[in-house]
Coordinates of C-alpha atoms in Angstrom, one line a residue:
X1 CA 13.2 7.1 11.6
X2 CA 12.6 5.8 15.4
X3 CA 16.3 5.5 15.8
X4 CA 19.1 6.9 14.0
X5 CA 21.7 3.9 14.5
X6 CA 18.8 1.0 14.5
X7 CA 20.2 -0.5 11.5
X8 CA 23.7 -0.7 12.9
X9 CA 23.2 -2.0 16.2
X10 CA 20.4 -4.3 15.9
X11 CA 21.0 -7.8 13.4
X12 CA 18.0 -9.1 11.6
X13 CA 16.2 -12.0 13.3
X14 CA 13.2 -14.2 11.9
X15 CA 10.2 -15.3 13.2
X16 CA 12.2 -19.0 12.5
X17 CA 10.1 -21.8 12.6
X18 CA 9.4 -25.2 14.8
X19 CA 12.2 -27.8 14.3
X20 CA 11.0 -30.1 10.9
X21 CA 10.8 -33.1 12.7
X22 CA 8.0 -31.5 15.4
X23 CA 6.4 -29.3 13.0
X24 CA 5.7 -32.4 10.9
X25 CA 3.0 -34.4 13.2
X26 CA 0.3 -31.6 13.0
X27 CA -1.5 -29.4 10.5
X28 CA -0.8 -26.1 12.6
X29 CA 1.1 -22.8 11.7
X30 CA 4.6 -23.4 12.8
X31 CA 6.3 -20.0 13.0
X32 CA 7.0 -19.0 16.5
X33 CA 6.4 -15.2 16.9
X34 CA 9.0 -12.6 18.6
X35 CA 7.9 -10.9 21.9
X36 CA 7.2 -7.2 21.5
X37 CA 10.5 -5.6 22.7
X38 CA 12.7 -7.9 19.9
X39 CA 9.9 -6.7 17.5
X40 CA 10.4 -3.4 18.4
X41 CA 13.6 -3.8 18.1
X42 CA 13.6 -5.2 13.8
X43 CA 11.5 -2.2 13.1
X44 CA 14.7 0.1 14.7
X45 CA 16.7 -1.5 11.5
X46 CA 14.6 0.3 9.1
X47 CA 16.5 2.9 7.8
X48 CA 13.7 5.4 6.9
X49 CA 15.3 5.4 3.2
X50 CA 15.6 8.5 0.7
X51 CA 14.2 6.6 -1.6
X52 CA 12.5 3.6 0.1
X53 CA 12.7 0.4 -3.0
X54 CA 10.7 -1.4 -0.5
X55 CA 7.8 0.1 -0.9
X56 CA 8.3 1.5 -4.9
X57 CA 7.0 -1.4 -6.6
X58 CA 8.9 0.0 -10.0
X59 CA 9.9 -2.2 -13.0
X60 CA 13.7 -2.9 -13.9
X61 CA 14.3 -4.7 -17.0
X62 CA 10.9 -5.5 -17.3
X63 CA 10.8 -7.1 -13.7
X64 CA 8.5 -5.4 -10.8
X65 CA 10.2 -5.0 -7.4
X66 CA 8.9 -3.9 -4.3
X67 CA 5.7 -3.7 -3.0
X68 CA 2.4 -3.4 -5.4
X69 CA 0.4 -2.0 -2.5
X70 CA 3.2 0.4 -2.2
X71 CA 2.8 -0.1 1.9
X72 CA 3.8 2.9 3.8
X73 CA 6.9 0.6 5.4
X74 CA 9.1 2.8 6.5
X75 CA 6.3 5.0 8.2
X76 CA 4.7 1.6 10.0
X77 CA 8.0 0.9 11.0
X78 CA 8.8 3.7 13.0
X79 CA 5.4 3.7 14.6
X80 CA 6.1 0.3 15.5
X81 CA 9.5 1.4 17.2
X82 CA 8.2 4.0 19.2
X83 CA 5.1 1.5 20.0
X84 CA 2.8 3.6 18.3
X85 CA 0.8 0.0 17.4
X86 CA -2.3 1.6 16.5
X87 CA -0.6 4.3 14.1
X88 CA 1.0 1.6 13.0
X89 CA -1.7 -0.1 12.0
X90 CA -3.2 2.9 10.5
X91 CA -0.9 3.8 8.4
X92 CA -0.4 -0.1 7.3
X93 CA -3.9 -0.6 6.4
X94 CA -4.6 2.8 4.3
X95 CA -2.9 0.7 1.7
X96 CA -3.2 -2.8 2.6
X97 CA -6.7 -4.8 2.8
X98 CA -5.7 -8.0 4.4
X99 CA -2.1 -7.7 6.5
X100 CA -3.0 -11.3 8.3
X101 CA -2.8 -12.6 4.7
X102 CA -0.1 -11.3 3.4
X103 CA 2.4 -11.6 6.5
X104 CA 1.8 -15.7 6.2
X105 CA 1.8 -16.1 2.1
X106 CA 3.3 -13.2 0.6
X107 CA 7.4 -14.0 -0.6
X108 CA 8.2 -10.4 0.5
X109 CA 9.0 -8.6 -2.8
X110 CA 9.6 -5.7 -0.4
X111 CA 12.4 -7.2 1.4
X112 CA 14.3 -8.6 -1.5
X113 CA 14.6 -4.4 -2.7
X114 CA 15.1 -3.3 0.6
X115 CA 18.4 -0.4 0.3
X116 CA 19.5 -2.8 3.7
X117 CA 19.6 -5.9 1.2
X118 CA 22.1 -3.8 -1.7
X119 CA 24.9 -5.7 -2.3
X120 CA 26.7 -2.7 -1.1
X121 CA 25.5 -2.8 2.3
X122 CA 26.9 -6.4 3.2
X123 CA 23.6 -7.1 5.2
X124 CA 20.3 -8.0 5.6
X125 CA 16.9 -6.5 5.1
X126 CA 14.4 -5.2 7.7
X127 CA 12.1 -8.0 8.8
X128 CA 9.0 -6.0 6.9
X129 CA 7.5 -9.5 6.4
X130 CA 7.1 -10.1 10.2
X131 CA 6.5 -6.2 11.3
X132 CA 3.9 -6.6 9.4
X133 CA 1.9 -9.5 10.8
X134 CA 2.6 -8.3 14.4
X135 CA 1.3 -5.1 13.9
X136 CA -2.1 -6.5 12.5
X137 CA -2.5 -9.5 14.5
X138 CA -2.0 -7.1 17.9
X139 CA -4.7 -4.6 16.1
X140 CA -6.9 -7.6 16.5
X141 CA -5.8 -8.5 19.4
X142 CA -6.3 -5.3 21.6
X143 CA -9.8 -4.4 19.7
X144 CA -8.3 -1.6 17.7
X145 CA -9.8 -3.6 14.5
X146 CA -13.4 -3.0 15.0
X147 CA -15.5 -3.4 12.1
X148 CA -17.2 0.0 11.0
X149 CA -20.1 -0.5 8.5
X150 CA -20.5 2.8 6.2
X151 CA -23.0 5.6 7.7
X152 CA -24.6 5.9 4.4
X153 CA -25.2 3.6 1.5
X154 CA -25.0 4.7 -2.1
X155 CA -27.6 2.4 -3.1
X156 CA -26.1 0.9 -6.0
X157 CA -25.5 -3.0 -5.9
X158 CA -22.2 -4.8 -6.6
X159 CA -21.9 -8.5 -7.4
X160 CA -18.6 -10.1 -7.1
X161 CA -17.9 -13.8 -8.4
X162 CA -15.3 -15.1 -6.5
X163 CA -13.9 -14.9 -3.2
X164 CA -10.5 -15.1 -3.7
X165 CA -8.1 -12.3 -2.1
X166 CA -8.8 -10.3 -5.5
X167 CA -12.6 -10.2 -4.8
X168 CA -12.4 -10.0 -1.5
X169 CA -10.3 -7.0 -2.1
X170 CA -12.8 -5.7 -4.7
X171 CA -15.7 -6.5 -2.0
X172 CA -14.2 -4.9 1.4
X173 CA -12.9 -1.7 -1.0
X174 CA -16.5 -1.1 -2.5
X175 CA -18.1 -1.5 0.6
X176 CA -16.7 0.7 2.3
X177 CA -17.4 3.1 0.0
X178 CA -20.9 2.5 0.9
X179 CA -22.0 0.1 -2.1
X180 CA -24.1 -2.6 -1.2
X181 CA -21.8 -5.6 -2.4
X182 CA -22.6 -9.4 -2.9
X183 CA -19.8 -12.1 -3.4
X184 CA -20.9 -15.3 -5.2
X185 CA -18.8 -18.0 -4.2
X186 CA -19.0 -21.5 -5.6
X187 CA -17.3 -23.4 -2.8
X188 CA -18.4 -23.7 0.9
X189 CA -16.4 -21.0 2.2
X190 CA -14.7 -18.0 1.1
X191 CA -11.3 -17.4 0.4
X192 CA -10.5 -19.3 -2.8
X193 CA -6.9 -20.5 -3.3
X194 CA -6.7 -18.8 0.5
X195 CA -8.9 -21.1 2.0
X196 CA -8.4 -24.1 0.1
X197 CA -5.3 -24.4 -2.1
X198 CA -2.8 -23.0 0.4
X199 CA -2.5 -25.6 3.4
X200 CA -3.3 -24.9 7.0
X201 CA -0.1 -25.2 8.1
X202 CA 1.4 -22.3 6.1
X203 CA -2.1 -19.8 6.7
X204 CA -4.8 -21.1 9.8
X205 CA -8.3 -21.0 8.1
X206 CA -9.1 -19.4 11.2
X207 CA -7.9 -16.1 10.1
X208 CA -9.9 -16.3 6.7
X209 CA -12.8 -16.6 8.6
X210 CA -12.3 -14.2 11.5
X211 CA -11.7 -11.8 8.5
X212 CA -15.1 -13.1 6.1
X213 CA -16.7 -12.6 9.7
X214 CA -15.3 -9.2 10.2
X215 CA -16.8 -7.9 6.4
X216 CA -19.7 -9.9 7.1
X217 CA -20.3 -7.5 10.1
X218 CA -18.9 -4.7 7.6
X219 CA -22.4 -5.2 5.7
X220 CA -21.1 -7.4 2.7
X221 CA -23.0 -10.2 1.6
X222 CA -21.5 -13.9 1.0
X223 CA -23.6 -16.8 -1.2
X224 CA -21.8 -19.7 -0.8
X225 CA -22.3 -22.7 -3.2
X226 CA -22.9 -20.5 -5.8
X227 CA -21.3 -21.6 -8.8
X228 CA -22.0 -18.9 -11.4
X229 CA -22.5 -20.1 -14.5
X230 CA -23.8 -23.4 -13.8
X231 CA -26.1 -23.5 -10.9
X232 CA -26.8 -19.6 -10.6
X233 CA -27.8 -17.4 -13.6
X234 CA -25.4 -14.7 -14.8
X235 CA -28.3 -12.9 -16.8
X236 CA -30.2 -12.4 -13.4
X237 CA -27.2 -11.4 -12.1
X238 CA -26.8 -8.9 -14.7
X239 CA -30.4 -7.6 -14.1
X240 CA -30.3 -7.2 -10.3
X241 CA -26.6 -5.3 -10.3
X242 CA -25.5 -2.2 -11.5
X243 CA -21.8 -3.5 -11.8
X244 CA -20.4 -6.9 -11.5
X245 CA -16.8 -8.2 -10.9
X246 CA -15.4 -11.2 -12.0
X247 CA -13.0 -13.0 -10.0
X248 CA -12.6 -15.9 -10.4
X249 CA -9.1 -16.7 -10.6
X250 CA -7.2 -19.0 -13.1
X251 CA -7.8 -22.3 -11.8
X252 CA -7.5 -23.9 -15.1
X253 CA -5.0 -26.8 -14.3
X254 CA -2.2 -27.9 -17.0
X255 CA -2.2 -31.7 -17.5
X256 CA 0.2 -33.9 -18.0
X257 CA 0.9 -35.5 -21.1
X258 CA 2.8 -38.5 -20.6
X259 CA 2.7 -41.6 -22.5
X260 CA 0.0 -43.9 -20.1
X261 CA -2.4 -41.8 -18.7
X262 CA -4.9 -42.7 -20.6
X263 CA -4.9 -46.0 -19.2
X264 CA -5.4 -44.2 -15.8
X265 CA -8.8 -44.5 -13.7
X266 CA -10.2 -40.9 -13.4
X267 CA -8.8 -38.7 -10.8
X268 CA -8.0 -40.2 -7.5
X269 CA -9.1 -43.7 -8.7
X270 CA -6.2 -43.9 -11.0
X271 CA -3.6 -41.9 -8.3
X272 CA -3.7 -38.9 -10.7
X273 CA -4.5 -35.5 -9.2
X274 CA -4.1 -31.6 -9.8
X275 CA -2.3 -29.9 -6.9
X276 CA -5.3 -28.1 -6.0
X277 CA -7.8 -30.8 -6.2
X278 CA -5.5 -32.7 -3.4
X279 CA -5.0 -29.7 -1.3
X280 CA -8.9 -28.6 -1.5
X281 CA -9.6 -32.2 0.1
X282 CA -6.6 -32.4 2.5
X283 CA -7.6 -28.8 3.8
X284 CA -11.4 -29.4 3.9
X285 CA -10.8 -32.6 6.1
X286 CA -8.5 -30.6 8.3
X287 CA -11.1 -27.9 8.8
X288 CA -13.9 -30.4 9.5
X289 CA -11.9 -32.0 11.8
X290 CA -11.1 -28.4 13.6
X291 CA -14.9 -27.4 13.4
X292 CA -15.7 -31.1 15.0
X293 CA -13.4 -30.6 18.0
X294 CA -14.9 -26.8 18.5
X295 CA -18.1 -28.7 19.3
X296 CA -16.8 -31.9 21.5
X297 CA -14.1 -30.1 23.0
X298 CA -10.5 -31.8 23.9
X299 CA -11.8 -34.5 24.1
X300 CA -11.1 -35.1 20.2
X301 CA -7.3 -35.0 19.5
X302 CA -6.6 -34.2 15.8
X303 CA -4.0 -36.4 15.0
X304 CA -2.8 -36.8 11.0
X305 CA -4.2 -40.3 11.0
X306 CA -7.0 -38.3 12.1
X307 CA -6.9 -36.5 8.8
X308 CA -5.6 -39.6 6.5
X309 CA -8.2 -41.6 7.7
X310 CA -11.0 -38.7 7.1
X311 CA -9.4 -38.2 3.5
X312 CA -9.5 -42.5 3.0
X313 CA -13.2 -42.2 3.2
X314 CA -13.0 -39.7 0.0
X315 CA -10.5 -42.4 -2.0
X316 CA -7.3 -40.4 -1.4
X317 CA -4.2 -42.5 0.3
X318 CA -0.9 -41.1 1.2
X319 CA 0.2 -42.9 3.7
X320 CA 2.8 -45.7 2.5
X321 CA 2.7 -44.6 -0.8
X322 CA 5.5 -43.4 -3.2
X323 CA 4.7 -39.8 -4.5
X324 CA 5.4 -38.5 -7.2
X325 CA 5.2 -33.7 -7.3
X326 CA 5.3 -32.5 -10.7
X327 CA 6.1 -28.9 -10.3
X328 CA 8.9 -27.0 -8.5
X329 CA 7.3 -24.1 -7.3
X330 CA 5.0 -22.8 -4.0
X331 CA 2.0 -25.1 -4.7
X332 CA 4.4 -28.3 -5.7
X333 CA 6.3 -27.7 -2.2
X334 CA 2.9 -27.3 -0.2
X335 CA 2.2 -30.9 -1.8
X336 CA 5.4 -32.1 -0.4
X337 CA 4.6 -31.1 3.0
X338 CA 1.0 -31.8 3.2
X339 CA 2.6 -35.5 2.0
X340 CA 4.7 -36.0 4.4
X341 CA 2.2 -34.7 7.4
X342 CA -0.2 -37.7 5.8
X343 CA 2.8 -40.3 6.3
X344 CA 3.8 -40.9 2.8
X345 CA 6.7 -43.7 2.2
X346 CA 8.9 -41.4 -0.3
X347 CA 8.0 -38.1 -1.8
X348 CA 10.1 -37.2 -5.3
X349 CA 9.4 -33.2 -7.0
X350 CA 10.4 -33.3 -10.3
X351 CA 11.1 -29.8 -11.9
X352 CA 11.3 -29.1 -15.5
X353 CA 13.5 -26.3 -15.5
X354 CA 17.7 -25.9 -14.4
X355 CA 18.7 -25.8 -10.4
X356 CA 18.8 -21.7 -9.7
X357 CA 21.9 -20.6 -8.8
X358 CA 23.4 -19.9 -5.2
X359 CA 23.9 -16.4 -5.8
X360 CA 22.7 -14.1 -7.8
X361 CA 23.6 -14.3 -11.6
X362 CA 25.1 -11.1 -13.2
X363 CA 21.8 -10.2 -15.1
X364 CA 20.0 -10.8 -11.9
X365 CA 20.8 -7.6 -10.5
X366 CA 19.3 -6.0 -7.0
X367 CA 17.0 -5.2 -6.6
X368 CA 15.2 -7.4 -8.6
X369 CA 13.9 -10.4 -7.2
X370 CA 16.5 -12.8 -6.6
X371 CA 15.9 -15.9 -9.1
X372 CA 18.5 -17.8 -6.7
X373 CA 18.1 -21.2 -4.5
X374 CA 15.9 -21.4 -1.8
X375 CA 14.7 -24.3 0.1
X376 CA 11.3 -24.1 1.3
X377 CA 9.3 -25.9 4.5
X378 CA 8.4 -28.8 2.3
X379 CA 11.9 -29.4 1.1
X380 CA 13.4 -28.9 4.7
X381 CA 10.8 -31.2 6.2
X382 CA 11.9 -34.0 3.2
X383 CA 15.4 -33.8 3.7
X384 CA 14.7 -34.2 7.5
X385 CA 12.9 -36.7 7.6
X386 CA 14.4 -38.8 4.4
X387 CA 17.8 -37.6 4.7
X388 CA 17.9 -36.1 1.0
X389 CA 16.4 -33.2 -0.9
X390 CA 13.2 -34.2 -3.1
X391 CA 13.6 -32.0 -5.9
X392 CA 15.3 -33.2 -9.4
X393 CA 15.7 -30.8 -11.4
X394 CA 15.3 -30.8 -15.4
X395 CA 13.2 -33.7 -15.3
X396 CA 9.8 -34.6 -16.1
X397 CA 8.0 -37.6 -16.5
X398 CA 7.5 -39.4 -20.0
X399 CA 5.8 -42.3 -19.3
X400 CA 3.1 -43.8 -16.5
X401 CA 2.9 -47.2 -15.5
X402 CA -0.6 -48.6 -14.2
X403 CA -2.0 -51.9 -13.2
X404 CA -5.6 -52.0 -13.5
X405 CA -5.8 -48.5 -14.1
X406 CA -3.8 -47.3 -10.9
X407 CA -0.7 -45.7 -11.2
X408 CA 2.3 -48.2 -10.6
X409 CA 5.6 -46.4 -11.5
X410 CA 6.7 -43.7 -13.9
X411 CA 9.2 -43.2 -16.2
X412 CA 11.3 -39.5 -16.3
X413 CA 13.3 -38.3 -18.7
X414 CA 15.6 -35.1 -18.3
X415 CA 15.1 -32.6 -20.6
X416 CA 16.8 -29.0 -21.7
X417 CA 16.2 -25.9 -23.3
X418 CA 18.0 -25.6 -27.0
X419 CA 18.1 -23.5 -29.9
X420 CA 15.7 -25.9 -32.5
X421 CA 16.1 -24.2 -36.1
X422 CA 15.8 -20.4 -34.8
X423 CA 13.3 -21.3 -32.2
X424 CA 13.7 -22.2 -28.1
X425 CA 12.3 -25.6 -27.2
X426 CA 12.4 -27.7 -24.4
X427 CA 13.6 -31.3 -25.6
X428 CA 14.5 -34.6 -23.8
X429 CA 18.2 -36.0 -23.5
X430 CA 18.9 -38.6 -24.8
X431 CA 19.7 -41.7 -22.2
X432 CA 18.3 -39.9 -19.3
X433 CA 15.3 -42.1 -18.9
X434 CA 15.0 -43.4 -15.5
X435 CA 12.2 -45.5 -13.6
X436 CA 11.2 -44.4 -10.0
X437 CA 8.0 -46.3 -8.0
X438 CA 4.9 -44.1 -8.0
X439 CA 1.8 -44.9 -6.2
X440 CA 0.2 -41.1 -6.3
X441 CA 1.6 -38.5 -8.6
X442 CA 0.2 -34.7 -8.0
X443 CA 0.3 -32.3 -10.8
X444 CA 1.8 -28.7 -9.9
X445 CA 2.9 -27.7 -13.2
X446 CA 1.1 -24.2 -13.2
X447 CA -2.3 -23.3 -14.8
X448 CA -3.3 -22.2 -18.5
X449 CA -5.5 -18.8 -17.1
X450 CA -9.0 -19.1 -16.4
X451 CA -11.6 -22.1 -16.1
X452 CA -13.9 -20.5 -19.4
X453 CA -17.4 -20.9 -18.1
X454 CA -18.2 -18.3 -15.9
X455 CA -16.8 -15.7 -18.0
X456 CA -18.7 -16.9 -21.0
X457 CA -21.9 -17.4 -19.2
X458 CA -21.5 -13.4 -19.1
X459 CA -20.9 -12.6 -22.7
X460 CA -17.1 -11.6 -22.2
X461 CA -14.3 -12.5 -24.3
X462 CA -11.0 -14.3 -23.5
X463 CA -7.7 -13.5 -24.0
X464 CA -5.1 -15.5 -25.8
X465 CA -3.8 -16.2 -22.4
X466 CA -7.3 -17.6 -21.4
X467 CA -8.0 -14.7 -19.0
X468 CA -11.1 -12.2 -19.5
X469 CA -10.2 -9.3 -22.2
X470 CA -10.5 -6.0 -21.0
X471 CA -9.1 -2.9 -23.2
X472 CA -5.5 -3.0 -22.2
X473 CA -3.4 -4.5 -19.0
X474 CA -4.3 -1.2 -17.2
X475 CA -7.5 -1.7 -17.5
X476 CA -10.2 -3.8 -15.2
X477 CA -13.2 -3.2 -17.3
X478 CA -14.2 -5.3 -20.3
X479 CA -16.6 -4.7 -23.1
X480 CA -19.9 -4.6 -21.3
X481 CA -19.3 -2.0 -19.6
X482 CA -21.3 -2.7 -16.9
X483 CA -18.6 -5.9 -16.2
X484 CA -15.2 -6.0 -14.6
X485 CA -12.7 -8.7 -13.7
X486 CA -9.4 -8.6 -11.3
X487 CA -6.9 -11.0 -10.2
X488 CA -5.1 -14.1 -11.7
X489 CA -9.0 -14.1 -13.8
X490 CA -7.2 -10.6 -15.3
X491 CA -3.7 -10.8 -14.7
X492 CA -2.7 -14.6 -15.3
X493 CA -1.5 -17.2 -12.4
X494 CA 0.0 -14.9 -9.8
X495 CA 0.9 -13.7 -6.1
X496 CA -1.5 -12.8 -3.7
X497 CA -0.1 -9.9 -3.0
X498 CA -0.9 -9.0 -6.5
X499 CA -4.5 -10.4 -6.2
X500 CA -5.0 -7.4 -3.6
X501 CA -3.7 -4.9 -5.4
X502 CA -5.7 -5.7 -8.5
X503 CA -9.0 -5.9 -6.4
X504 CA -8.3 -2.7 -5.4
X505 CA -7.3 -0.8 -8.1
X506 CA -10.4 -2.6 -10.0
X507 CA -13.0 -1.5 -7.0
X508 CA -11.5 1.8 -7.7
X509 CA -12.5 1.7 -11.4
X510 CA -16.3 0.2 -10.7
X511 CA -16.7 3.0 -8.3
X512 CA -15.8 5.7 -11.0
X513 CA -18.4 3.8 -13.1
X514 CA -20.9 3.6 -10.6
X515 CA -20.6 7.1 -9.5
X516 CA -20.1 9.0 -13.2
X517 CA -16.6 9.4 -13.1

């Protein structure tokens, strides 16, 4: 503990972010970063805790709370005080493969069980969220991260399909362990959900690749492309590799089923999109735009009609239109921002279940995570710039209206949980029905595990929740022994934070394999 009255005379301060207004007219990061003294300063309020919940990651009435890496926090933090930066970043990335990532997209499960959060306490908790990202980003930043390739190699192989932070975990792990390790990926770039279904804005692809570079150099091999399964052979993947990893996520999309869409053209034709499928397009426009201007220089000014016009070429239009988010959560919210950035006339998020509450209900206890209100960038940025809040909740939509196979208008209806002879269903109310104009509706409503292909392409089985069977939750390695999967592919739709911790814990099991243990 750097200093013994830290948490007492110092009050917690944020990163904060760029008004929503300004923030709005560009596709860049918008979290303004404290200097180094105030820094030093929000690491003073950690309190160096007898038991530290922040970093416990233990399960309370069947929730997890704090950290699943279990991060060292309260050690980083002092070093961080006494400007020990490269201790601190030591000590943060013995447990933590990728602290850029998690200090942009991670909710902080560590500072909702912070002791300094207790009800009892009356305050807030240590910034761990933003200690974090400044102590990696200045270990970049000085040349303290240097990449070290392993002095000797083991000469077993490793494939890993999927590049997602759960194979990239299980990739950077392994190698350094001194296994020669390929990722298959079957888009263009790595990162998966990283790179492509989490907007610029919120995590600067430039950091994905300044880290694929940085393992690249490392000695681990990237196929990009590659879609496994399909247009690359699992059984001569199986031949050439003495263990194999699958990680693929759970990208399996859950459709709408409205009265109408049938009538609707395909995909963007018809104004009908998944989430991800409109955020993969928006973020590879906004790339090639950044990769374009690398080359010519200034004189190319990304603008967003820079980007809408780049994404009119590939049949998606925002600007003008009324959208419709189905889906309350991260991904719907990322959709409402990435919206409004493309000039959209209205944006409406419709979300199935009740408004949270302002505080926390009485089975909600600390330090569980807090299933209260919050309000999100894309919900700031709409009330800003529309003058009301987007989200309706308890509402879905029952009906789509088209006109020559284009979306036109939807109707919603609200809907409720009830007791149904015995059972809990969700059921409409009656007269709630309402019609709102719809000219693009985006489909955030979660995913049902796994896309099957890839899996089955390797003989494995799938669970009832369409993710690959291994022997029990635990466990990362499935029938064939020789195969193991991590991530939402094992897990179910999840955080990425959770992601890591899987890829590592799997690695860890594929090395005990490879080396006889």
């Amino acid at each position: 503990m750097g200093k013994t009255t830290g948490f007492l005379e110092f009050k917690r301060v944020d990163n904060g972010n760029f008004p929503p207004l300004e923030r709005i007219t560009n596709f860049k990061e918008f979290h303004p970063k404290l200097d180094e003294n105030a820094r030093r300063e929000q690491a003073a309020r950690c309190m160096n805790c007898g038991v530290p919940m922040c970093q416990s990651a233990i399960k309370l009435a069947g929730m997890v709370t704090g950290c699943p890496l279990h991060n060292f926090i309260p050690e980083w933090n002092d070093a961080l005080y006494n400007g020990q930066f490269d201790m601190a970043a030591w000590r943060l990335l013995k447990t933590s493969s990728f602290p850029e990532f998690t200090g942009r997209v991670c909710p902080a499960l560590c500072e909702k069980a912070c002791n300094m959060s207790c009800p009892t306490t009356g305050d807030e908790s240590v910034t761990i969220h933003d200690n974090e990202l400044f102590i990696i980003e200045h270990a970049f930043a000085t040349g303290y991260m240097k990449p070290t390739p392993p002095k000797k190699r083991s000469g077993k192989r490793v494939a890993v399909i999927g590049s997602g932070p759960a194979g990239l975990a299980v990739a950077d792990w392994l190698n350094r362990r001194g296994h020669n390790v390929t990722v298959y990926e079957r888009e263009d770039s790595a990162g998966g959900l990283l790179m492509y279904g989490i907007p610029n804005m919120k995590l600067d692809k430039k950091i994905i690749e300044r880290r694929i570079n940085f393992m690249k150099e490392e000695g681990v091999d990237f196929i990009f492309n590659a879609d496994v399964g399909k247009t690359f052979s699992a059984e001569d993947i199986l031949e050439n590799f003495d263990a194999v990893a699958l990680c693929c996520g759970a990208k399996k999309a859950r459709p709408l089923s409205a009265t109408g869409v049938e009538k609707l053209l395909p995909g963007e034709k018809g104004g009908l999109m998944f989430a991800v499928d409109f955020l993969t397009k928006v973020t590879k426009s906004v790339v090639a735009l950044n990769k374009a201007q690398e080359k010519i220089g200034e004189d190319l000014v990304i603008t967003n009609k820079n980007i809408h016009l780049s994404l009119e070429k590939k049949g998606i239009s925002v600007e003008g239109k009324d959208v419709i988010v189905l889906g309350g959560g991260d991904t719907g919210n990322d959709c409402t921002g990435t919206c409004i950035r493309l000039g959209c006339k209205s944006v409406t998020q419709l979300e199935m279940m009740p408004c949270p509450p302002v505080e926390r209900a009485a089975d909600n206890p600390w330090p569980q995570w807090p299933k209260t209100l919050k309000t999100d960038y894309g919900a700031e940025e709409a009330i800003a710039k529309f003058g009301h809040d987007p989200r309706v909740y308890k509402t879905t939509i029952k009906e789509v209206y088209s006109k020559d196979g284009k979306v036109c208008g939807i109707k919603t209806v609200q809907v409720e949980f009830r007791n149904v002879d015995g059972v809990r269903k969700l059921v409409e109310i009656e007269g709630s029905e309402k019609e709102l104009p719809a000219d693009l509706i985006l489909i955030a409503a979660g995913f049902l595990g796994a896309e099957e292909y890839t899996a089955l392409s390797f003989g494995t089985e799938l669970s009832p929740r369409n993710t690959v069977a291994t022997e029990c939750a635990e466990s990362y390695q499935t029938a064939n022994k020789k195969i193991f999967t991590a991530g939402d592919m094992h897990r179910g739709q999840s955080l990425v934070v959770w992601a890591i911790h899987e890829g590592r814990e799997c690695a860890k099991a594929i090395d005990g394999y490879l080396e006889g243990c």
